[in-house]
PDB file of C-alpha atoms in Angstrom:
ATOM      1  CA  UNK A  13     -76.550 -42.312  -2.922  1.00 90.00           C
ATOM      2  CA  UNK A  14     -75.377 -45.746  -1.282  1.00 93.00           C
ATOM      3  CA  UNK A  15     -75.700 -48.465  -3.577  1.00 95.00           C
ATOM      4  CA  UNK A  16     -75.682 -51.964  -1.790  1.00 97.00           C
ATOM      5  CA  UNK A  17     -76.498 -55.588  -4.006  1.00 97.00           C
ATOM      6  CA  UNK A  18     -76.312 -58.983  -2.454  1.00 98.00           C
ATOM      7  CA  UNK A  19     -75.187 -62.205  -4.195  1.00 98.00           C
ATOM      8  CA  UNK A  20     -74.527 -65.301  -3.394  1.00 98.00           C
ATOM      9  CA  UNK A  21     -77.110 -66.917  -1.464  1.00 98.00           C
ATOM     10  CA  UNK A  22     -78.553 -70.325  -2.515  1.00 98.00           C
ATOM     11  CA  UNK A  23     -79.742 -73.576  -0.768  1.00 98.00           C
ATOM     12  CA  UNK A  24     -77.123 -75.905   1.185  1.00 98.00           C
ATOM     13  CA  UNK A  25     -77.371 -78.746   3.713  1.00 98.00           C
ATOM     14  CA  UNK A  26     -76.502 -77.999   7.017  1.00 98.00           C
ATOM     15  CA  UNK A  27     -73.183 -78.510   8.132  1.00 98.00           C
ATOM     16  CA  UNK A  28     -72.155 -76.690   4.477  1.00 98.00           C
ATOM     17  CA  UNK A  29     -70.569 -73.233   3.312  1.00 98.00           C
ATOM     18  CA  UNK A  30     -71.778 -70.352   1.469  1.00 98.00           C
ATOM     19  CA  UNK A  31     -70.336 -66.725   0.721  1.00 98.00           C
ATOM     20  CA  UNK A  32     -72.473 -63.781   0.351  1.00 98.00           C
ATOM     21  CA  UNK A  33     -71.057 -60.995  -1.276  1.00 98.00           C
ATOM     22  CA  UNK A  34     -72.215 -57.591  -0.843  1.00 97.00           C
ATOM     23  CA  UNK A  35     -71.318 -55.082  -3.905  1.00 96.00           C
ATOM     24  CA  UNK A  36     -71.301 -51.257  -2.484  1.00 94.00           C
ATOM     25  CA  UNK A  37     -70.906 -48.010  -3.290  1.00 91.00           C
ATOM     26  CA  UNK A  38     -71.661 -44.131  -3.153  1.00 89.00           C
ATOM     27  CA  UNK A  39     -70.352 -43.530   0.488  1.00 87.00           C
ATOM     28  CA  UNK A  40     -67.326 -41.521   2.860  1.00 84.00           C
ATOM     29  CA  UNK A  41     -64.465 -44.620   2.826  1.00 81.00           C
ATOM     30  CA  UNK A  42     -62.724 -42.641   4.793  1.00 80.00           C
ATOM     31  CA  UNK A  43     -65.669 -43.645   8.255  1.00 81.00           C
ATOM     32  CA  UNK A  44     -68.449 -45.856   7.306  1.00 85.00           C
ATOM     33  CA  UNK A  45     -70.125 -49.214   9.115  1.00 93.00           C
ATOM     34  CA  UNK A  46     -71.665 -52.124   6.562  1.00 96.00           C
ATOM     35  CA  UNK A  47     -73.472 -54.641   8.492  1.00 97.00           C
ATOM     36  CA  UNK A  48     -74.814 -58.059   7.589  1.00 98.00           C
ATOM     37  CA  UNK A  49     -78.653 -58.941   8.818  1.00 98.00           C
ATOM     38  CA  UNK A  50     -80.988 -61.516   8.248  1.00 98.00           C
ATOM     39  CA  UNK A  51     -84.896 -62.217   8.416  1.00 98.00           C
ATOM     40  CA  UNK A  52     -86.123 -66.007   8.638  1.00 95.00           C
ATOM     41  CA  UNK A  53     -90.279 -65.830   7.977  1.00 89.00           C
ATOM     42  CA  UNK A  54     -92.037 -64.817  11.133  1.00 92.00           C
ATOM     43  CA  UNK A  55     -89.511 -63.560  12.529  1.00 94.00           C
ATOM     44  CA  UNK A  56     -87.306 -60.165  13.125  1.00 95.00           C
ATOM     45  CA  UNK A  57     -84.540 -58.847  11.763  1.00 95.00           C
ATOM     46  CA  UNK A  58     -81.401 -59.745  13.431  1.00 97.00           C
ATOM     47  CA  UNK A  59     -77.935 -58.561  13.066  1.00 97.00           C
ATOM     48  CA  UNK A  60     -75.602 -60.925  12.052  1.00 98.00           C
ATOM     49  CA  UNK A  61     -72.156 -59.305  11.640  1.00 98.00           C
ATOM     50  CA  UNK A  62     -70.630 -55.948  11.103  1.00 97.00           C
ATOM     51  CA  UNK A  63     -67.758 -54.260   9.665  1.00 94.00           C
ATOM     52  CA  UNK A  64     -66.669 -50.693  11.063  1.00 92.00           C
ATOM     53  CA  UNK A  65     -64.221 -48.703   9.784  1.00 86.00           C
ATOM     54  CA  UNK A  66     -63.402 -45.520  11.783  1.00 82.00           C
ATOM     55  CA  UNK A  67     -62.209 -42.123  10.312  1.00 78.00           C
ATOM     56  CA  UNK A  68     -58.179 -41.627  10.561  1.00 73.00           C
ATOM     57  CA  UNK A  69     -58.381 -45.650  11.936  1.00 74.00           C
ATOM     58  CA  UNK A  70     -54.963 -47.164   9.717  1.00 73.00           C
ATOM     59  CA  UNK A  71     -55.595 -50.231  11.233  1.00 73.00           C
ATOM     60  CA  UNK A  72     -55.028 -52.687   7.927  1.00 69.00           C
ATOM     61  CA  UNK A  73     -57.847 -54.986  10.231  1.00 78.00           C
ATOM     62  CA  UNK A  74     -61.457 -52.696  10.850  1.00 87.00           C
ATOM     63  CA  UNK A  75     -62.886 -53.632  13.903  1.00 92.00           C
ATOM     64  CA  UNK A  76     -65.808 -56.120  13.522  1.00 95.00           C
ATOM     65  CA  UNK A  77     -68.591 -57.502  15.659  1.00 96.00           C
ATOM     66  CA  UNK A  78     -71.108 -60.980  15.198  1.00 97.00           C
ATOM     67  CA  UNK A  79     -74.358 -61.866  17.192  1.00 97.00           C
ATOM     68  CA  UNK A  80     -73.231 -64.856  19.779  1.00 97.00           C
ATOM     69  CA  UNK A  81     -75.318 -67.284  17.157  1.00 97.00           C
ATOM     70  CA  UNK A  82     -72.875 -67.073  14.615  1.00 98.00           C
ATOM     71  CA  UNK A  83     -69.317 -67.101  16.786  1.00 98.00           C
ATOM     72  CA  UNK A  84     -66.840 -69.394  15.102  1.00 98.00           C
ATOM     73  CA  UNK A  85     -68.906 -70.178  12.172  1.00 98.00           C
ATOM     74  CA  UNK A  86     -69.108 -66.430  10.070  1.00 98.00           C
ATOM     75  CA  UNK A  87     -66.728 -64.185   9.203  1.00 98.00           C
ATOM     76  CA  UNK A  88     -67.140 -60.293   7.785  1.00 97.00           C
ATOM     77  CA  UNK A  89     -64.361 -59.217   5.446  1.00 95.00           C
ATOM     78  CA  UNK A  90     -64.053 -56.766   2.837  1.00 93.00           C
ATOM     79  CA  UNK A  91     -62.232 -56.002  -0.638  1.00 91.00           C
ATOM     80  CA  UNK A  92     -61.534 -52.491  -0.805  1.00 84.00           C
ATOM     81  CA  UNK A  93     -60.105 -52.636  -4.498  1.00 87.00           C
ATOM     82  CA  UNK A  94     -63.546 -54.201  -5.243  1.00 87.00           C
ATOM     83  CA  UNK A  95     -66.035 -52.384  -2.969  1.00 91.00           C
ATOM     84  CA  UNK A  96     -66.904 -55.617  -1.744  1.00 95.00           C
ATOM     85  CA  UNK A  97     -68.113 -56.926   2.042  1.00 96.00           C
ATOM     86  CA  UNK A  98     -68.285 -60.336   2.481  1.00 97.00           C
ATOM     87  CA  UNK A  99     -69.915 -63.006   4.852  1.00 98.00           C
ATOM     88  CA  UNK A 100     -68.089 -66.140   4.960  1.00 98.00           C
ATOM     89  CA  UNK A 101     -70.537 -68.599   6.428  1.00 98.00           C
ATOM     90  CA  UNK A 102     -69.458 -72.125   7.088  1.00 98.00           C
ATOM     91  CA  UNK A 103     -71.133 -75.341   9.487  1.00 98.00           C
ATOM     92  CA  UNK A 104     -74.443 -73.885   8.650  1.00 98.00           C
ATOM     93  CA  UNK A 105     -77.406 -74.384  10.486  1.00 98.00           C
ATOM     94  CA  UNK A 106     -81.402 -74.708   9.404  1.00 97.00           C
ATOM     95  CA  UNK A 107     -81.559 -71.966  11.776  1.00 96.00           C
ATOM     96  CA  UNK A 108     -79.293 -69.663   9.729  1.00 98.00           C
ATOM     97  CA  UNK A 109     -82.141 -69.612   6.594  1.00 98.00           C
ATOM     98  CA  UNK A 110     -83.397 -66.475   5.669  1.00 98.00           C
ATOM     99  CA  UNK A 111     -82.739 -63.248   3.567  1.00 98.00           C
ATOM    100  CA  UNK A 112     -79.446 -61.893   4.154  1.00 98.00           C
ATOM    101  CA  UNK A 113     -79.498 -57.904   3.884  1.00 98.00           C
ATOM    102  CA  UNK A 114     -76.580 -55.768   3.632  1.00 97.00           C
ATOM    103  CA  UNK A 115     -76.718 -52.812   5.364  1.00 97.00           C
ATOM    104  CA  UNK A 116     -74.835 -49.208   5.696  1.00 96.00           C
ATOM    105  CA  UNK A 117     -74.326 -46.347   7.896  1.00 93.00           C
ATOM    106  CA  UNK A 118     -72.395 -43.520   7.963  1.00 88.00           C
ATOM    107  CA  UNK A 119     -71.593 -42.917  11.687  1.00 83.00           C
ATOM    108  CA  UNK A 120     -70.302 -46.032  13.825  1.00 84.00           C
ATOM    109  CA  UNK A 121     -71.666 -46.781  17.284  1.00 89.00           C
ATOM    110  CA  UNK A 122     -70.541 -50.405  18.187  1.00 90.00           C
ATOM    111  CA  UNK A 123     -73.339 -50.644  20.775  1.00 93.00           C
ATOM    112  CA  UNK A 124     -76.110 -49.957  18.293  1.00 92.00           C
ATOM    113  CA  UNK A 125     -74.552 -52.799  15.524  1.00 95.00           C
ATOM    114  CA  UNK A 126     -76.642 -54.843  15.441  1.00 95.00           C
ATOM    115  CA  UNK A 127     -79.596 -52.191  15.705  1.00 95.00           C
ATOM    116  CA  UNK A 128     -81.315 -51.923  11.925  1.00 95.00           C
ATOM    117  CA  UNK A 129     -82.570 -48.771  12.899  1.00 94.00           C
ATOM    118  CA  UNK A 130     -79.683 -46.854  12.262  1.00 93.00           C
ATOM    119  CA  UNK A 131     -78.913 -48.333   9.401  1.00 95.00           C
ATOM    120  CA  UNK A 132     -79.873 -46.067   6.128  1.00 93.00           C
ATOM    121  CA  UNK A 133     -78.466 -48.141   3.484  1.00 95.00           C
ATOM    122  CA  UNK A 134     -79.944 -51.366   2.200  1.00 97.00           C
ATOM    123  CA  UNK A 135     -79.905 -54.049  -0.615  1.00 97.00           C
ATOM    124  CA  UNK A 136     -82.201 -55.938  -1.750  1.00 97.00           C
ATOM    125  CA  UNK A 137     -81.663 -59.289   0.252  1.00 98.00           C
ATOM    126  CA  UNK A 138     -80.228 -62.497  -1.136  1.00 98.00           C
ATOM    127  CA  UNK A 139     -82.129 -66.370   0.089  1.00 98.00           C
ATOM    128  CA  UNK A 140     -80.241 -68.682   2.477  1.00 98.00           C
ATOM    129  CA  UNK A 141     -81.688 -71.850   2.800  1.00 98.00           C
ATOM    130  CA  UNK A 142     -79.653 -74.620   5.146  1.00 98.00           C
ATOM    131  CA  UNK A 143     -81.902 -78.035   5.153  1.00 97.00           C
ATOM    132  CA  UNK A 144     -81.271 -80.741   7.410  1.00 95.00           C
TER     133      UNK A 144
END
């Protein structure tokens, strides 16, 4: 079974940094797609970034793709001697707050990313909170 945790989160003023970290597990590394999303109250899930890695893709770089609201600001990495994705987030805005959910699939579509539907793999969700 996929195993996703979050970490990471916590409360910052805007303009500030945080990292999430996404602990994983229990899938094919040879193709697989981890995504980051995020749900502020009242509203729906969005994606935020995604990491896809392709099977017989050597590429040292996977290919990765962000919503146009978080361009320049986030960045999805991860450590594969850790089983780790990341999301870098810096000049954070009150309009970034909300859970943060990492998310897996096992087949890649880049124009479905951002689509939580196809996900099958979630965590648990870790609290962002930017104030102004």
């Amino acid at each position: 079974d996929v195993f996703l945790m979050e970490s990471g989160g916590g409360s910052v003023q805007a303009g500030g940094s945080l990292r999430l970290s996404c602990e994983t597990s229990g899938y094919d590394i040879s193709m697989y797609c981890l995504a980051w999303f995020r749900q502020a109250p009242g509203k729906p899930r969005e994606g935020v970034a995604a990491l896809y890695k392709y099977r017989n893709d050597y590429r040292s770089s996977p290919d990765t793709y962000y919503a146009d609201s978080v361009k320049g600001r986030f960045t999805v990495s991860q450590d594969n001697m850790k089983n780790t994705l990341y999301l870098q987030m810096n000049n954070l805005k009150t309009e970034d707050t909300g859970i943060y959910y990492c998310a897996h699939r096992g087949s890649c579509n880049p124009s479905v990313w951002s689509l939580g539907q196809y996900y099958r793999g979630w965590g648990q969700g870790t609290q962002v909170t930017v104030s102004s």
